[in-house]
Amino acid sequence: MAFQFECKEEGVFDFNWELHLSPLDIKIPFIFIGTYKNPRIMLCRSSVDFGKTIAGKKLTAKIKITNLEDFPQEFMIDKASCFSKSFLSSLNISPESGLILPNSSNELDVSYCHDQAINMNINALVHVKNKTAPLRLNVKAQISKIECLMILENEDKQRFTLKENEMNLFEIDQVWLFTIFKFSIGKTIVYTFYLTNKSNFLIEYKWNPKDEVENECFKIYPPSGTIGAYEETTNHLLLRSTEIVNGPSYKLGIILKSKIPGIHFSFLSYDFGLCYIHSCGNTIKDTELLLYNNEKTNISVRVLPTHDSSFDVQFESELINSDQEVKVPIYFRPNKSGKFSESLIFEINGVYKRTIELVGKAVDLKIEALNLCDKTLKFGAIQVGQVKKKNVMLLNKTCKPVKMKLSLITSRSTAFQRGILEVKPSEDIVMDAKTGKVNVSVLFCPKNRVSEFVDEV
């Protein structure tokens, strides 16, 4: 006889069967118990927030998909979930499918690019074979366009609005984007440019002369500067003829680029030192990175997603006001032993990047029974009301002091009742590194009949 167990939901299931031998009139009842658990496949983070950024810029991030099982697992990206009709562009995740080896991770590249101002929010699905529900990755971004207005004012106080991204020509009584000025030797002409920043980003502008000859023929001041969000700046252009008779022609070009703002970081590298592999009840190592805005205008700061989930940064994006300080909590939660390092990248005003180096080392918590035979305690069968006590000497083999508290892990309410099974000492225990010892007493005192049980300390 062969029995096959198939299940589509997580849980413990039991099935009662009865074997009936008719000629002998014999009935043998038996029970099958099956446990189904979802494969332990997980993403290193459930969301990627690109924060505020500029339209047309390619957004990239890296995440890891980890297989904690002892057998390989297949995964596949749901392409339909990466596309939204309202955004008219698709989220790219590569590779789109693959095989994750046992107890290892695969890296996924997440990228998105859009040339319009939108608030993007996409829930990408990752299907894993034998997993009842797909993994979900939420990706969002606030994409804005930089909008500027350029107005030219001549000596007669006439104003002309210049068109962006077009090659135009300007003479004394006609207006186009680029300018040709005609004048006599020795005469100086002054023109005024009004540049307005109509976006919520701080921008930097710079006048770029085509070559050094043109530099000798005209001056512009200021030659560069910054414009805060929704602010205006004024530039003056002085054209002066040199040795060219009848007045030469000149072309002016304008280049806009983002400014590198002044943000002070309290540190550029941090060492978390030695700590234990992260688990429930362990103390988490943490620190605070302080960001201070030295500028006179607001600055947007966001942190790019990290590759290593061992470093948890409790900060996504924020607009920092002038002379304001912001605290960025950073936690070190290693899930395996070894040395860890991470380059934490902060993106400022959507363009400039600053890197913070994080390092740390994790060791496995090794607390063992001094005598291997004491790893399992057998109390046997005793009468109700009797007390049986067993002592175990524990040794700390970790190269770091340990502070811990003993507790019972049990699924049986009878064994967990106070006075039936107790572990002492019950208060916090501190064990020295490598040689620290503590004597643990386990008392078994049943107040009534207790069925056979297996519990853990």
Coordinates of C-alpha atoms in Angstrom, one line a residue, residues 15 19 80 88 106 114 146 162 166 170 177 193 197 206 228 236 244 261 271 279 288 291 307 318 327 343 375 419 422:
F15 CA -6.4 11.4 8.7
L19 CA -7.7 -1.7 7.8
A80 CA 1.9 41.3 -15.6
L88 CA 2.6 53.5 -19.3
N106 CA 20.3 35.2 -5.6
H114 CA 9.8 57.4 -16.6
I146 CA 12.5 70.3 -13.4
L162 CA 12.8 82.0 -24.5
E166 CA 15.1 74.7 -29.4
F170 CA 17.8 86.7 -31.6
L177 CA 16.5 81.2 -28.2
F193 CA 18.2 87.3 -18.0
N197 CA 12.9 77.7 -11.0
K206 CA 26.1 77.8 -15.1
G228 CA 15.9 77.5 -4.7
H236 CA 23.4 90.5 -16.6
I244 CA 36.5 93.0 -35.1
P261 CA 24.2 70.9 -1.5
D271 CA 32.2 49.8 13.1
S279 CA 17.6 36.0 16.9
E288 CA 22.4 57.1 15.0
L291 CA 22.4 64.8 9.1
H307 CA 22.3 45.0 -0.7
E318 CA 12.9 63.3 3.9
K327 CA 18.6 61.4 13.0
S343 CA 28.2 51.0 1.5
K375 CA 22.0 17.5 26.6
G419 CA 5.5 23.7 39.9
E422 CA 10.8 24.3 36.7

